[in-house]
Amino acid sequence: KPNIRLVSCICCRALVALQAQGNGCALICVWLQLFSSVSSVEIGESVRGEDVYIVQSGCGEINDNLMELLIMINACKIASASRVTAVIPCFPYARQDKKDKSRAPISAKLVANMLSVAGADHIITMDLHASQIQGFFDIPVDNLYAEPAVLKWIKENIPEWKNCTIVSPDAGGAKRVTSIADRLNVDFALIHKERKKANEVDRMVLVGDVKDRVAILVDDMADTCGTICHAADKLVSAGATKVYAILTHGIFSGPAISRINNACFEAVVVTNTIPQEDKMKQCPKIQVIDISMILAEAIRRTHNGESVSYLFSHVPL
């Protein structure tokens, strides 16, 4: 059987080191040189006939990181790797998944095409913004969920979790919130928001009861954090005793950190699908759930031809 070969792109080195530790495998040495006009990649050892997993997240300099991933996939493919799997914890351009205005692009579909043409045989990702993005691919896609890790964190870190309400900051996240509320056997609520324009919320209406309860806001990603900070204020004014925010992908761009520091959160909990070390230094409210073992177990199960669906409802030990 071919060996597992893990390749780390620049922004995911800490996450990949944890995965390599979980799988007991070594990282492939890769030389990446950035010139003014090109990115040059050289794989440092033979991958002929091997099962290669390239880890890259859609964060930071997103276009540079996407090109780095595509070039690495192609480099491994033409070096005769038997299978190349792109492990993308945070899928780039996931929010552009539909044509909501005339002449607007569907960039998530374009990224799917680029990954397929580069030579990826399989995609592993986590908490896609819209699960139908899986249908943009003609290759297998495993969309993992942070939900089991989130449930574990809530039970271990919020003493009053039995007296809490799970809240979705928008109608689109209702399905995610009801799933978590059902598994905790607690109530849920949602906030209806209206936007004037992108990244700017006009007004919010709370549907549900949070009076004298702990409110836990759950969403798949937070960018400028305008929505969750408005939502936190709305929940406090509605009588919530404490407000937590739990997010899978903490992008935290622009004024996000200052908004969180000034907001009434007990904690803002994110996973490490995007590196958070610098953000945690700037904001003591940010806490991180490590999902490296979920990805490591998904890689091991994929390599061995085992079912991955166990990870949809369990955290690997």
Short mmCIF file of C-alpha atoms in Angstrom, two decimals:
data_model
loop_
_atom_site.label_atom_id
_atom_site.label_comp_id
_atom_site.label_asym_id
_atom_site.label_seq_id
_atom_site.Cartn_x
_atom_site.Cartn_y
_atom_site.Cartn_z
CA LYS A 1 0.00 0.00 0.00
CA PRO A 2 1.33 3.52 -0.77
CA ASN A 3 2.47 5.64 2.17
CA ILE A 4 0.74 8.77 3.47
CA ARG A 5 2.71 11.83 2.40
CA LEU A 6 1.77 15.14 4.06
CA VAL A 7 2.66 18.42 2.37
CA SER A 8 2.24 21.73 4.20
CA CYS A 9 1.66 25.04 2.50
CA ILE A 10 3.04 28.17 4.17
CA CYS A 11 0.02 29.32 6.21
CA CYS A 12 -0.84 25.88 7.68
CA ARG A 13 2.47 24.66 9.08
CA ALA A 14 1.38 24.53 12.73
CA LEU A 15 -1.86 22.70 11.83
CA VAL A 16 -0.03 20.19 9.60
CA ALA A 17 2.60 19.50 12.28
CA LEU A 18 -0.25 18.50 14.64
CA GLN A 19 -1.80 16.28 11.94
CA ALA A 20 1.53 14.61 11.21
CA GLN A 21 1.89 13.91 14.92
CA GLY A 22 -1.64 12.43 14.99
CA ASN A 23 -0.95 10.19 11.99
CA GLY A 24 2.61 9.29 12.96
CA CYS A 25 3.93 10.31 9.54
CA ALA A 26 6.67 12.67 8.39
CA LEU A 27 6.19 15.86 6.41
CA ILE A 28 7.54 16.12 2.87
CA CYS A 29 10.19 18.78 2.45
CA VAL A 30 9.07 21.39 -0.10
CA TRP A 31 11.06 24.35 -1.39
CA LEU A 32 8.86 27.30 -2.22
CA GLN A 33 10.39 30.46 -3.70
CA LEU A 34 8.33 33.58 -4.24
CA PHE A 35 9.56 35.83 -7.03
CA SER A 36 7.97 39.06 -8.22
CA SER A 37 6.35 37.31 -11.19
CA VAL A 38 6.13 33.60 -10.22
CA SER A 39 5.93 31.13 -7.34
CA SER A 40 8.41 28.27 -7.75
CA VAL A 41 7.78 24.91 -6.03
CA GLU A 42 10.11 21.92 -5.78
CA ILE A 43 9.12 18.71 -3.99
CA GLY A 44 12.12 17.60 -1.92
CA GLU A 45 11.66 13.81 -2.16
CA SER A 46 10.09 11.18 -4.36
CA VAL A 47 6.29 10.90 -4.30
CA ARG A 48 6.05 8.37 -7.15
CA GLY A 49 3.14 6.00 -6.48
CA GLU A 50 2.41 7.63 -3.10
CA ASP A 51 -0.82 8.93 -1.50
CA VAL A 52 -0.18 12.69 -1.11
CA TYR A 53 -2.21 15.08 1.10
CA ILE A 54 -1.60 18.80 0.57
CA VAL A 55 -2.93 21.06 3.35
CA GLN A 56 -3.80 24.67 2.56
CA SER A 57 -6.47 26.99 4.00
CA GLY A 58 -8.27 29.88 2.30
CA CYS A 59 -7.00 32.67 4.53
CA GLY A 60 -4.60 35.60 4.62
CA GLU A 61 -3.34 36.40 1.13
CA ILE A 62 -6.06 34.21 -0.30
CA ASN A 63 -5.09 34.45 -3.99
CA ASP A 64 -1.41 33.72 -3.29
CA ASN A 65 -2.36 30.77 -1.09
CA LEU A 66 -4.76 29.39 -3.70
CA MET A 67 -2.11 29.59 -6.44
CA GLU A 68 0.43 27.94 -4.10
CA LEU A 69 -2.02 25.05 -3.55
CA LEU A 70 -2.73 24.65 -7.28
CA ILE A 71 0.99 24.64 -8.15
CA MET A 72 1.75 22.07 -5.42
CA ILE A 73 -1.08 19.79 -6.60
CA ASN A 74 0.25 19.97 -10.16
CA ALA A 75 3.86 19.41 -9.02
CA CYS A 76 2.87 16.22 -7.14
CA LYS A 77 0.68 15.01 -10.02
CA ILE A 78 3.41 15.31 -12.64
CA ALA A 79 5.87 13.71 -10.14
CA SER A 80 3.69 10.55 -10.54
CA ALA A 81 1.88 10.56 -7.18
CA SER A 82 -0.82 7.85 -7.25
CA ARG A 83 -3.42 10.13 -5.63
CA VAL A 84 -3.36 13.80 -4.63
CA THR A 85 -5.85 14.98 -1.99
CA ALA A 86 -6.28 18.68 -1.24
CA VAL A 87 -7.08 19.20 2.46
CA ILE A 88 -8.66 22.69 2.59
CA PRO A 89 -9.94 23.39 6.13
CA CYS A 90 -11.40 26.77 5.07
CA PHE A 91 -12.55 26.69 1.43
CA PRO A 92 -11.59 29.87 -0.49
CA TYR A 93 -14.34 31.96 -2.10
CA ALA A 94 -16.99 29.78 -0.40
CA ARG A 95 -19.31 32.75 0.10
CA GLN A 96 -19.54 33.37 -3.66
CA ASP A 97 -21.55 30.19 -4.19
CA LYS A 98 -24.53 31.65 -6.08
CA LYS A 99 -25.40 34.38 -8.54
CA ASP A 100 -27.21 36.82 -6.26
CA LYS A 101 -26.88 39.80 -8.64
CA SER A 102 -26.86 40.04 -12.42
CA ARG A 103 -23.36 39.70 -13.92
CA ALA A 104 -21.95 38.41 -10.60
CA PRO A 105 -19.47 35.49 -10.67
CA ILE A 106 -19.91 32.10 -8.98
CA SER A 107 -16.29 32.01 -7.81
CA ALA A 108 -16.65 28.86 -5.67
CA LYS A 109 -17.43 26.91 -8.87
CA LEU A 110 -14.39 28.47 -10.57
CA VAL A 111 -12.15 27.37 -7.65
CA ALA A 112 -13.63 23.85 -7.90
CA ASN A 113 -12.77 23.73 -11.60
CA MET A 114 -9.23 25.01 -10.97
CA LEU A 115 -8.58 22.33 -8.31
CA SER A 116 -9.84 19.58 -10.63
CA VAL A 117 -7.80 20.82 -13.62
CA ALA A 118 -4.66 21.15 -11.43
CA GLY A 119 -4.94 17.40 -10.77
CA ALA A 120 -6.64 16.97 -7.36
CA ASP A 121 -8.29 13.53 -7.04
CA HIS A 122 -10.13 14.20 -3.76
CA ILE A 123 -11.03 17.18 -1.54
CA ILE A 124 -11.31 17.23 2.26
CA THR A 125 -12.76 20.43 3.73
CA MET A 126 -14.63 21.59 6.82
CA ASP A 127 -17.97 23.38 7.35
CA LEU A 128 -18.54 24.65 3.82
CA HIS A 129 -20.49 27.90 3.77
CA ALA A 130 -23.10 26.09 1.65
CA SER A 131 -22.95 22.29 1.48
CA GLN A 132 -24.13 22.29 -2.15
CA ILE A 133 -20.63 23.51 -3.11
CA GLN A 134 -19.79 19.77 -3.06
CA GLY A 135 -21.90 19.53 -6.23
CA PHE A 136 -19.54 21.92 -8.05
CA PHE A 137 -16.94 19.12 -8.15
CA ASP A 138 -16.77 16.01 -10.35
CA ILE A 139 -14.35 14.44 -7.83
CA PRO A 140 -15.20 13.14 -4.31
CA VAL A 141 -15.54 15.81 -1.59
CA ASP A 142 -15.63 15.09 2.16
CA ASN A 143 -17.20 18.02 4.04
CA LEU A 144 -16.31 17.49 7.70
CA TYR A 145 -18.17 19.17 10.57
CA ALA A 146 -16.80 21.05 13.57
CA GLU A 147 -20.08 20.33 15.43
CA PRO A 148 -18.82 17.36 17.55
CA ALA A 149 -15.82 19.43 18.73
CA VAL A 150 -18.13 22.40 19.44
CA LEU A 151 -20.49 20.22 21.55
CA LYS A 152 -17.51 18.88 23.50
CA TRP A 153 -16.23 22.43 24.14
CA ILE A 154 -19.65 23.65 25.34
CA LYS A 155 -20.05 20.77 27.81
CA GLU A 156 -16.52 21.19 29.17
CA ASN A 157 -16.30 25.00 29.36
CA ILE A 158 -19.79 26.40 30.03
CA PRO A 159 -21.03 25.24 33.48
CA GLU A 160 -24.60 26.52 32.83
CA TRP A 161 -24.90 24.86 29.40
CA LYS A 162 -28.15 23.07 30.37
CA ASN A 163 -29.76 26.50 30.80
CA CYS A 164 -28.62 27.96 27.48
CA THR A 165 -30.17 28.97 24.17
CA ILE A 166 -28.31 28.31 20.91
CA VAL A 167 -28.73 31.33 18.62
CA SER A 168 -28.15 31.71 14.89
CA PRO A 169 -27.14 35.25 13.87
CA ASP A 170 -28.95 34.81 10.54
CA ALA A 171 -31.68 32.66 9.01
CA GLY A 172 -29.16 30.80 6.83
CA GLY A 173 -27.59 29.14 9.89
CA ALA A 174 -30.89 27.84 11.31
CA LYS A 175 -30.19 24.22 10.32
CA ARG A 176 -26.76 24.25 12.01
CA VAL A 177 -28.21 25.75 15.21
CA THR A 178 -31.18 23.38 15.45
CA SER A 179 -28.84 20.40 15.07
CA ILE A 180 -26.66 21.56 17.99
CA ALA A 181 -29.70 22.50 20.13
CA ASP A 182 -31.26 19.05 19.55
CA ARG A 183 -28.07 17.26 20.57
CA LEU A 184 -27.77 19.35 23.75
CA ASN A 185 -31.56 19.15 24.36
CA VAL A 186 -31.86 22.94 24.78
CA ASP A 187 -33.85 25.73 23.10
CA PHE A 188 -32.78 27.67 20.04
CA ALA A 189 -33.45 31.12 18.62
CA LEU A 190 -32.50 33.01 15.49
CA ILE A 191 -31.91 36.60 14.50
CA HIS A 192 -33.33 37.97 11.28
CA LYS A 193 -31.01 40.55 9.78
CA GLU A 194 -31.37 42.92 6.87
CA ARG A 195 -28.32 44.25 5.03
CA LYS A 196 -28.04 47.61 3.28
CA LYS A 197 -24.92 46.40 1.48
CA ALA A 198 -22.23 43.69 1.83
CA ASN A 199 -20.61 43.50 5.31
CA GLU A 200 -23.02 46.13 6.74
CA VAL A 201 -26.10 45.15 8.77
CA ASP A 202 -29.10 47.50 8.82
CA ARG A 203 -31.40 46.07 11.53
CA MET A 204 -31.97 42.85 13.51
CA VAL A 205 -35.03 41.10 14.94
CA LEU A 206 -34.70 38.33 17.58
CA VAL A 207 -37.05 35.35 17.15
CA GLY A 208 -37.03 33.27 20.37
CA ASP A 209 -36.54 33.72 24.13
CA VAL A 210 -33.15 34.29 25.81
CA LYS A 211 -34.29 36.04 29.01
CA ASP A 212 -32.22 34.91 32.05
CA ARG A 213 -30.36 32.38 29.91
CA VAL A 214 -26.86 31.89 28.56
CA ALA A 215 -26.90 32.70 24.83
CA ILE A 216 -24.47 30.86 22.53
CA LEU A 217 -24.15 32.37 19.05
CA VAL A 218 -23.12 29.74 16.49
CA ASP A 219 -22.03 30.49 12.90
CA ASP A 220 -19.74 29.01 10.27
CA MET A 221 -17.52 32.08 9.84
CA ALA A 222 -16.93 35.63 11.05
CA ASP A 223 -15.17 38.19 8.88
CA THR A 224 -15.50 41.79 10.09
CA CYS A 225 -17.62 40.60 13.08
CA GLY A 226 -20.26 43.30 12.58
CA THR A 227 -23.08 40.74 12.57
CA ILE A 228 -22.09 38.80 15.70
CA CYS A 229 -21.32 41.99 17.68
CA HIS A 230 -24.72 43.47 16.75
CA ALA A 231 -26.31 40.13 17.63
CA ALA A 232 -24.55 40.07 21.04
CA ASP A 233 -25.91 43.54 21.86
CA LYS A 234 -29.39 42.41 20.80
CA LEU A 235 -29.20 39.32 23.04
CA VAL A 236 -28.04 41.32 26.09
CA SER A 237 -30.85 43.83 25.59
CA ALA A 238 -33.27 40.87 25.38
CA GLY A 239 -32.15 39.67 28.84
CA ALA A 240 -29.37 37.13 28.19
CA THR A 241 -27.10 36.68 31.24
CA LYS A 242 -23.95 35.75 29.25
CA VAL A 243 -23.13 35.66 25.53
CA TYR A 244 -20.64 33.32 23.87
CA ALA A 245 -19.82 33.12 20.14
CA ILE A 246 -18.65 29.86 18.55
CA LEU A 247 -17.41 30.05 14.95
CA THR A 248 -15.72 27.49 12.72
CA HIS A 249 -13.68 29.91 10.60
CA GLY A 250 -12.40 33.07 12.32
CA ILE A 251 -11.30 35.30 9.45
CA PHE A 252 -11.24 38.48 11.61
CA SER A 253 -10.43 41.11 8.99
CA GLY A 254 -10.52 44.91 9.26
CA PRO A 255 -12.05 46.18 12.54
CA ALA A 256 -12.98 42.67 13.80
CA ILE A 257 -10.55 42.49 16.75
CA SER A 258 -11.44 45.93 18.14
CA ARG A 259 -15.15 45.12 17.78
CA ILE A 260 -14.74 41.85 19.74
CA ASN A 261 -12.71 43.63 22.45
CA ASN A 262 -15.48 46.21 22.84
CA ALA A 263 -18.37 43.71 22.65
CA CYS A 264 -20.04 41.95 25.61
CA PHE A 265 -18.77 38.41 24.87
CA GLU A 266 -17.57 36.07 27.59
CA ALA A 267 -15.53 34.31 24.89
CA VAL A 268 -15.29 34.09 21.12
CA VAL A 269 -14.39 30.50 20.26
CA VAL A 270 -12.98 29.56 16.86
CA THR A 271 -11.30 26.48 15.39
CA ASN A 272 -7.76 26.50 14.00
CA THR A 273 -8.85 25.98 10.37
CA ILE A 274 -7.25 29.44 10.08
CA PRO A 275 -4.12 30.22 12.17
CA GLN A 276 -5.14 32.35 15.19
CA GLU A 277 -1.89 32.86 17.13
CA ASP A 278 -1.54 36.57 16.24
CA LYS A 279 -5.23 37.31 16.83
CA MET A 280 -5.16 35.66 20.28
CA LYS A 281 -2.33 38.01 21.33
CA GLN A 282 -4.45 41.03 20.32
CA CYS A 283 -7.70 39.79 21.89
CA PRO A 284 -7.84 37.75 25.14
CA LYS A 285 -11.49 36.81 24.47
CA ILE A 286 -10.52 34.58 21.51
CA GLN A 287 -10.18 30.88 22.38
CA VAL A 288 -9.30 28.07 19.96
CA ILE A 289 -10.69 24.55 19.48
CA ASP A 290 -8.05 22.30 17.92
CA ILE A 291 -9.53 20.36 14.97
CA SER A 292 -6.21 18.89 13.77
CA MET A 293 -7.15 15.41 15.08
CA ILE A 294 -10.41 15.44 13.07
CA LEU A 295 -8.47 16.20 9.88
CA ALA A 296 -5.74 13.68 10.80
CA GLU A 297 -8.35 10.96 11.35
CA ALA A 298 -10.09 11.87 8.07
CA ILE A 299 -6.75 11.51 6.27
CA ARG A 300 -6.05 8.14 7.94
CA ARG A 301 -9.54 6.81 7.14
CA THR A 302 -9.38 8.03 3.53
CA HIS A 303 -5.96 6.44 3.07
CA ASN A 304 -7.16 3.11 4.50
CA GLY A 305 -10.45 3.13 2.58
CA GLU A 306 -12.56 3.40 5.76
CA SER A 307 -15.80 5.35 6.26
CA VAL A 308 -15.40 9.03 7.18
CA SER A 309 -19.03 9.51 8.31
CA TYR A 310 -18.10 8.45 11.89
CA LEU A 311 -16.45 11.90 12.22
CA PHE A 312 -19.76 13.69 11.50
CA SER A 313 -20.94 12.88 15.02
CA HIS A 314 -17.82 11.92 17.02
CA VAL A 315 -14.56 13.58 18.04
CA PRO A 316 -11.61 11.20 17.52
CA LEU A 317 -9.80 10.36 20.76
#
